[in-house]
Tab-separated table of C-alpha atoms in Angstrom:
chain	number	residue	atom	x	y	z
T	288	UNK	CA	8.806	-135.153	212.970
T	289	UNK	CA	9.426	-137.686	210.097
T	290	UNK	CA	10.048	-137.722	206.233
T	291	UNK	CA	8.890	-139.957	203.514
T	292	UNK	CA	10.453	-140.630	200.237
T	293	UNK	CA	8.338	-141.641	197.484
T	294	UNK	CA	5.604	-142.500	200.126
T	295	UNK	CA	7.595	-144.456	202.304
T	296	UNK	CA	9.309	-143.776	205.663
T	297	UNK	CA	12.755	-142.557	205.310
T	298	UNK	CA	15.380	-142.547	207.971
T	299	UNK	CA	18.717	-140.405	207.658
T	300	UNK	CA	21.754	-142.771	207.751
T	301	UNK	CA	24.288	-142.080	210.552
T	302	UNK	CA	26.688	-139.998	208.047
T	303	UNK	CA	23.777	-137.568	207.366
T	304	UNK	CA	22.606	-137.268	210.912
T	305	UNK	CA	26.093	-136.246	211.612
T	306	UNK	CA	26.636	-133.591	209.064
T	307	UNK	CA	22.683	-132.005	209.760
T	308	UNK	CA	22.994	-132.099	213.376
T	309	UNK	CA	23.737	-128.588	213.970
T	310	UNK	CA	21.642	-125.190	214.411
T	311	UNK	CA	20.807	-123.778	211.167
T	312	UNK	CA	19.088	-120.245	210.851
T	313	UNK	CA	16.919	-119.764	207.664
T	314	UNK	CA	15.614	-116.496	206.368
T	315	UNK	CA	13.210	-114.940	203.705
T	316	UNK	CA	14.711	-114.070	200.387
T	317	UNK	CA	15.221	-110.437	199.478
T	318	UNK	CA	12.218	-110.561	197.538
T	319	UNK	CA	9.880	-111.496	200.491
T	320	UNK	CA	11.020	-108.561	202.812
T	321	UNK	CA	10.507	-104.738	202.644
T	322	UNK	CA	11.799	-101.805	204.898
T	323	UNK	CA	8.781	-99.713	206.294
T	324	UNK	CA	9.086	-95.904	204.953
T	325	UNK	CA	8.068	-94.443	208.372
T	326	UNK	CA	10.585	-95.994	210.489
T	327	UNK	CA	13.050	-98.004	208.512
T	328	UNK	CA	12.336	-101.392	210.127
T	329	UNK	CA	12.535	-104.392	207.925
T	330	UNK	CA	9.253	-106.623	207.715
T	331	UNK	CA	8.382	-109.719	206.181
T	332	UNK	CA	4.920	-110.966	204.825
T	333	UNK	CA	2.952	-112.506	207.290
T	334	UNK	CA	2.176	-116.429	207.147
T	335	UNK	CA	5.001	-116.958	204.588
T	336	UNK	CA	5.373	-120.683	204.092
T	337	UNK	CA	7.710	-123.348	202.740
T	338	UNK	CA	5.885	-126.199	201.249
T	339	UNK	CA	6.646	-129.653	202.797
T	340	UNK	CA	6.559	-131.723	199.536
T	341	UNK	CA	8.881	-131.362	196.772
T	342	UNK	CA	10.877	-133.447	194.048
T	343	UNK	CA	14.454	-133.510	194.249
T	344	UNK	CA	17.184	-135.468	192.305
T	345	UNK	CA	18.704	-138.268	194.557
T	346	UNK	CA	22.639	-137.577	194.352
T	347	UNK	CA	23.300	-141.415	194.540
T	348	UNK	CA	20.661	-142.781	192.010
T	349	UNK	CA	20.330	-139.747	190.009
T	350	UNK	CA	16.396	-140.158	189.620
T	351	UNK	CA	13.864	-137.924	190.722
T	352	UNK	CA	12.128	-138.766	194.038
T	353	UNK	CA	9.208	-137.016	195.920
T	354	UNK	CA	10.175	-135.986	199.527
T	355	UNK	CA	7.451	-134.971	202.304
T	356	UNK	CA	8.332	-133.785	205.705
T	357	UNK	CA	5.345	-133.955	208.550
T	358	UNK	CA	5.044	-133.567	211.966
T	359	UNK	CA	1.442	-135.510	212.143
T	360	UNK	CA	-0.519	-138.049	210.308
T	361	UNK	CA	-4.125	-139.218	210.484
T	362	UNK	CA	-6.294	-141.572	208.562
T	363	UNK	CA	-8.948	-139.899	206.547
T	364	UNK	CA	-11.675	-142.202	205.707
T	365	UNK	CA	-13.173	-139.690	203.204
T	366	UNK	CA	-10.045	-140.184	200.845
T	367	UNK	CA	-9.378	-143.467	202.395
T	368	UNK	CA	-5.455	-142.581	202.845
T	369	UNK	CA	-3.304	-141.038	205.500
T	370	UNK	CA	-3.154	-137.313	205.524
T	371	UNK	CA	-0.105	-135.363	206.488
T	372	UNK	CA	0.332	-132.084	207.964
T	373	UNK	CA	1.506	-129.378	207.849
T	374	UNK	CA	1.320	-128.330	204.125
T	375	UNK	CA	3.705	-125.576	204.891
T	376	UNK	CA	6.642	-124.629	207.443
T	377	UNK	CA	5.610	-121.131	208.512
T	378	UNK	CA	8.316	-118.492	209.095
T	379	UNK	CA	7.653	-115.806	211.677
T	380	UNK	CA	7.288	-112.447	210.158
T	381	UNK	CA	10.545	-111.585	211.661
T	382	UNK	CA	11.621	-113.370	208.460
T	383	UNK	CA	13.728	-115.835	210.509
T	384	UNK	CA	13.476	-119.511	211.438
T	385	UNK	CA	16.116	-121.416	213.598
T	386	UNK	CA	15.956	-125.065	213.370
T	387	UNK	CA	18.047	-126.699	216.168
T	388	UNK	CA	20.619	-129.314	216.085
T	389	UNK	CA	18.179	-131.964	217.424
T	390	UNK	CA	16.045	-131.707	214.145
T	391	UNK	CA	18.580	-133.204	211.735
T	392	UNK	CA	15.447	-134.539	209.532
T	393	UNK	CA	14.301	-131.109	209.030
T	394	UNK	CA	17.566	-129.479	208.252
T	395	UNK	CA	18.225	-132.192	205.894
T	396	UNK	CA	14.718	-131.733	204.523
T	397	UNK	CA	15.289	-127.693	204.191
T	398	UNK	CA	18.988	-127.925	202.846
T	399	UNK	CA	17.526	-130.322	199.825
T	400	UNK	CA	14.736	-127.922	199.159
T	401	UNK	CA	14.514	-126.651	195.685
T	402	UNK	CA	13.302	-123.610	197.007
T	403	UNK	CA	16.728	-122.748	198.905
T	404	UNK	CA	18.663	-120.267	197.469
T	405	UNK	CA	21.851	-121.595	195.943
T	406	UNK	CA	20.891	-125.078	197.346
T	407	UNK	CA	22.085	-128.081	195.659
T	408	UNK	CA	18.682	-128.728	194.180
T	409	UNK	CA	18.617	-125.290	192.274
T	410	UNK	CA	20.695	-126.743	189.286
T	411	UNK	CA	17.893	-129.425	188.806
T	412	UNK	CA	14.949	-127.223	189.248
T	413	UNK	CA	15.857	-123.441	188.177
T	414	UNK	CA	12.337	-122.357	187.630
T	415	UNK	CA	11.261	-123.367	191.295
T	416	UNK	CA	10.674	-119.958	193.039
T	417	UNK	CA	13.290	-119.165	195.635
T	418	UNK	CA	11.629	-119.150	198.964
T	419	UNK	CA	14.289	-119.004	201.621
T	420	UNK	CA	18.190	-118.659	202.334
T	421	UNK	CA	20.558	-119.512	204.854
T	422	UNK	CA	21.408	-116.980	206.943
T	423	UNK	CA	24.365	-118.504	208.940
T	424	UNK	CA	25.966	-120.877	205.879
T	425	UNK	CA	29.227	-121.057	207.071
T	426	UNK	CA	32.179	-120.867	204.728
T	427	UNK	CA	32.784	-124.521	204.874
T	428	UNK	CA	29.089	-125.458	204.458
T	429	UNK	CA	29.752	-126.689	200.826
T	430	UNK	CA	32.830	-128.554	202.204
T	431	UNK	CA	30.690	-130.129	204.883
T	432	UNK	CA	28.293	-131.381	202.014
T	433	UNK	CA	30.989	-132.660	199.858
T	434	UNK	CA	32.597	-134.716	202.820
T	435	UNK	CA	29.128	-136.111	203.348
T	436	UNK	CA	28.684	-137.259	199.853
T	437	UNK	CA	32.303	-138.684	199.562
T	438	UNK	CA	31.348	-140.708	202.837
T	439	UNK	CA	28.337	-142.227	201.344
T	440	UNK	CA	30.088	-142.697	197.917
T	441	UNK	CA	33.289	-144.585	199.500
T	442	UNK	CA	30.837	-146.611	202.056
T	443	UNK	CA	29.417	-148.210	198.910
T	444	UNK	CA	32.565	-149.924	198.464
T	445	UNK	CA	32.802	-151.143	202.177
T	446	UNK	CA	29.110	-152.155	202.769
T	447	UNK	CA	28.672	-155.864	202.275
T	448	UNK	CA	25.039	-155.156	200.972
T	449	UNK	CA	26.034	-152.938	198.308
T	450	UNK	CA	26.710	-154.009	194.777
T	451	UNK	CA	29.796	-152.182	194.753
T	452	UNK	CA	31.262	-154.069	197.619
T	453	UNK	CA	34.966	-154.776	197.547
T	454	UNK	CA	36.070	-158.263	197.852
T	455	UNK	CA	38.804	-159.362	200.239
T	456	UNK	CA	41.648	-159.004	197.622
T	457	UNK	CA	40.497	-155.350	196.946
T	458	UNK	CA	40.528	-154.509	200.674
T	459	UNK	CA	43.905	-155.704	200.913
T	460	UNK	CA	44.834	-153.689	197.761
T	461	UNK	CA	43.121	-150.671	199.476
T	462	UNK	CA	45.199	-151.336	202.518
T	463	UNK	CA	48.569	-151.513	200.304
T	464	UNK	CA	47.641	-147.986	198.761
T	465	UNK	CA	47.407	-146.369	202.131
T	466	UNK	CA	50.373	-148.021	203.876
T	467	UNK	CA	52.770	-147.369	200.970
T	468	UNK	CA	51.736	-143.534	200.364
T	469	UNK	CA	54.814	-141.544	200.890
T	470	UNK	CA	53.484	-138.286	199.838
T	471	UNK	CA	54.007	-136.568	203.266
T	472	UNK	CA	52.758	-133.101	201.914
T	473	UNK	CA	49.210	-134.514	201.359
T	474	UNK	CA	48.719	-136.607	204.328
T	475	UNK	CA	46.481	-134.739	206.865
T	476	UNK	CA	48.300	-133.273	209.760
T	477	UNK	CA	48.036	-135.769	212.744
T	478	UNK	CA	46.503	-138.660	210.469
T	479	UNK	CA	47.338	-142.137	211.863
T	480	UNK	CA	45.918	-145.025	210.011
T	481	UNK	CA	43.994	-147.491	212.027
T	482	UNK	CA	46.147	-150.279	213.317
T	483	UNK	CA	44.360	-152.993	211.293
T	484	UNK	CA	45.145	-151.289	208.127
T	485	UNK	CA	48.847	-150.928	209.174
T	486	UNK	CA	48.927	-154.670	209.743
T	487	UNK	CA	46.960	-155.919	206.762
T	488	UNK	CA	50.010	-157.889	205.669
T	489	UNK	CA	49.427	-160.440	208.524
T	490	UNK	CA	46.081	-160.983	206.782
T	491	UNK	CA	46.961	-160.865	203.003
T	492	UNK	CA	48.129	-164.416	202.762
T	493	UNK	CA	45.435	-166.151	204.361
T	494	UNK	CA	43.397	-168.635	202.351
T	495	UNK	CA	40.770	-170.352	204.636
T	496	UNK	CA	37.556	-168.893	203.688
T	497	UNK	CA	36.201	-168.707	207.215
T	498	UNK	CA	39.225	-166.816	208.586
T	499	UNK	CA	39.247	-164.602	205.365
T	500	UNK	CA	35.375	-163.800	206.213
T	501	UNK	CA	36.568	-162.461	209.864
T	502	UNK	CA	39.462	-160.386	208.427
T	503	UNK	CA	37.118	-158.776	205.798
T	504	UNK	CA	34.765	-157.503	208.749
T	505	UNK	CA	38.372	-156.324	210.350
T	506	UNK	CA	39.381	-154.508	207.409
T	507	UNK	CA	35.833	-152.994	206.441
T	508	UNK	CA	35.716	-151.226	210.002
T	509	UNK	CA	38.837	-150.085	209.724
T	510	UNK	CA	38.551	-148.620	206.310
T	511	UNK	CA	35.245	-147.098	207.274
T	512	UNK	CA	37.024	-145.310	210.241
T	513	UNK	CA	39.649	-143.657	207.753
T	514	UNK	CA	36.802	-142.778	205.291
T	515	UNK	CA	34.662	-141.128	208.405
T	516	UNK	CA	37.405	-139.167	209.595
T	517	UNK	CA	39.351	-138.201	206.361
T	518	UNK	CA	36.800	-138.435	203.607
T	519	UNK	CA	38.863	-136.256	201.200
T	520	UNK	CA	42.061	-138.024	201.859
T	521	UNK	CA	40.424	-141.682	201.458
T	522	UNK	CA	38.789	-140.908	198.080
T	523	UNK	CA	42.109	-139.392	196.638
T	524	UNK	CA	44.145	-142.446	197.570
T	525	UNK	CA	41.554	-145.195	197.116
T	526	UNK	CA	39.710	-144.024	194.148
T	527	UNK	CA	41.247	-141.119	192.334
T	528	UNK	CA	44.776	-142.285	192.719
T	529	UNK	CA	43.934	-145.895	191.873
T	530	UNK	CA	42.309	-144.568	188.609
T	531	UNK	CA	45.436	-142.756	187.784
T	532	UNK	CA	47.513	-145.821	188.505
T	533	UNK	CA	45.467	-148.345	186.404
T	534	UNK	CA	45.074	-145.871	183.405
T	535	UNK	CA	48.889	-145.507	183.486
T	536	UNK	CA	49.139	-149.195	183.114
T	537	UNK	CA	46.629	-149.173	180.394
T	538	UNK	CA	48.253	-146.689	178.471
T	539	UNK	CA	51.661	-148.660	178.816
T	540	UNK	CA	49.999	-151.808	178.037
T	541	UNK	CA	48.287	-150.539	174.849
T	542	UNK	CA	51.582	-150.299	172.902
T	543	UNK	CA	50.775	-153.204	170.566
T	544	UNK	CA	54.230	-153.457	168.841
T	545	UNK	CA	55.848	-154.152	172.476
T	546	UNK	CA	52.748	-155.673	174.106
T	547	UNK	CA	50.751	-157.310	171.409
T	548	UNK	CA	47.597	-155.518	173.198
T	549	UNK	CA	45.236	-153.166	171.501
T	550	UNK	CA	41.838	-152.160	170.943
T	551	UNK	CA	39.953	-153.613	167.815
T	552	UNK	CA	37.388	-150.673	167.025
T	553	UNK	CA	35.839	-152.839	164.133
T	554	UNK	CA	34.797	-155.719	166.738
T	555	UNK	CA	34.565	-153.266	169.647
T	556	UNK	CA	36.909	-155.456	171.813
T	557	UNK	CA	40.225	-155.511	173.444
T	558	UNK	CA	42.485	-158.380	172.003
T	559	UNK	CA	45.861	-159.882	172.936
T	560	UNK	CA	48.109	-161.303	170.585
T	561	UNK	CA	48.644	-165.374	170.684
T	562	UNK	CA	50.890	-166.588	168.202
T	563	UNK	CA	49.633	-165.255	165.008
T	564	UNK	CA	46.303	-164.590	166.140
T	565	UNK	CA	44.539	-161.810	168.101
T	566	UNK	CA	42.402	-163.348	170.692
T	567	UNK	CA	39.603	-160.955	172.215
T	568	UNK	CA	39.655	-160.693	176.164
T	569	UNK	CA	37.115	-157.802	176.749
T	570	UNK	CA	34.179	-156.441	174.796
T	571	UNK	CA	33.395	-152.642	175.030
T	572	UNK	CA	29.746	-151.537	175.122
T	573	UNK	CA	28.495	-149.084	172.448
T	574	UNK	CA	29.066	-145.420	173.129
T	575	UNK	CA	31.671	-146.337	175.817
T	576	UNK	CA	35.173	-145.017	175.755
T	577	UNK	CA	37.413	-148.176	175.335
T	578	UNK	CA	40.025	-147.218	177.910
T	579	UNK	CA	37.737	-146.022	180.578
T	580	UNK	CA	35.704	-149.226	180.140
T	581	UNK	CA	38.677	-151.119	180.583
T	582	UNK	CA	39.694	-149.279	183.648
T	583	UNK	CA	36.183	-149.755	185.228
T	584	UNK	CA	36.643	-153.512	184.696
T	585	UNK	CA	39.908	-153.773	186.028
T	586	UNK	CA	38.713	-152.185	189.214
T	587	UNK	CA	36.234	-154.774	189.447
T	588	UNK	CA	38.191	-157.820	188.316
T	589	UNK	CA	41.718	-158.453	189.925
T	590	UNK	CA	42.875	-160.888	187.435
T	591	UNK	CA	42.015	-158.619	184.589
T	592	UNK	CA	44.156	-156.098	186.291
T	593	UNK	CA	46.895	-158.451	186.845
T	594	UNK	CA	46.870	-159.358	183.268
T	595	UNK	CA	47.088	-155.401	182.210
T	596	UNK	CA	49.765	-154.883	184.546
T	597	UNK	CA	51.766	-157.941	183.312
T	598	UNK	CA	51.563	-156.544	179.600
T	599	UNK	CA	52.317	-152.976	181.204
T	600	UNK	CA	55.482	-154.301	182.601
T	601	UNK	CA	56.914	-155.488	179.267
T	602	UNK	CA	57.360	-151.482	178.268
T	603	UNK	CA	59.997	-149.432	180.193
T	604	UNK	CA	58.335	-146.801	182.350
C-alpha cells in the first residue's frame, strides 16, 4: 500500500500516522442501498467502488493536489509509464468496509476523499458525488482532526527547516509565556510543563553562538513535546494569546498625541516622530490591514516588537 501526491511518493508524517492509526468502518451512503421488499433485508449494490485518485486542497498550502492510492505498480511498455492498481477500492455488497489501524495510509486517503459524506474536502468539491460515509465516526473525530492540524501548524514554528521557524529569542519568549501563565482554570488537568521549558531562564542570557545552538535544540524538543500532548492549549498560549498581547500593545502605541506613532495612509507606512519630522519605520502592502500587518511583522522581528512595546509603555494601561 502506498500513496502518491502529484505523481511523487508520499509518506505520512508521525502526527498523521498517530491520528489515523485506528480502525475505521466505512459504509455506503443511503442512496446506494435498498431494502428488499420480500424480506426487508438491506442490500447494497454489487461491485460498488471508490476511485483511488482524486483532487484535494492541501490544508497547509491551500493549493490543489492530486492524490493516488495504490496497492501495486508495474511498468507498461505500451504507454511507457508506471501503471497503478487498483482503479477502485471495492466495497462488499454488505455495504461495509473495515480498515484496520495498521492501514494509516488508506485511512488518511479515505478521510480526505471528496466522496466522503461530511468529509473535510466536501466544502471544496461540493459537486463530487457522495460515495461513502463513516459508520463509527466518533463524536470527537472532528476534534482529533483539529488536533492534528494544530500540531502540524505549530510544528512549523519549531522545525528548523521551516521558513516560519522561531529563532532563539522567540523560543525563549514562548517559554516565558508558558511559565508565566497563571490562568489555572484553562490549564489542562494534570498538565506539567516539560522541565526544559520550566528552566528556560538558565539558557536565556547565553550569548555564545555554539552554546545557543545546543540550547535551541533542547527548547525545540521541549516545545514539541508540549504541542504533541496539549495542542489546543499550546496554540492558545503560543499563538492566539501572543496575538492578543501584541495587538493590545499596537493599540496603545497607536496614540500619536502621546507616543508620536501613527499609520500614514497616504504613504501606506507606519511612522514615528523624531523631532519635528515623521520617520517611516514599516511599509504596509496594498490590500493589507495596517494593524494586522504590524502584528505579523512584530511576531517575526523581536526588535520591532520591542519598539512597539516601548511606545505602548508611554500610555497608561
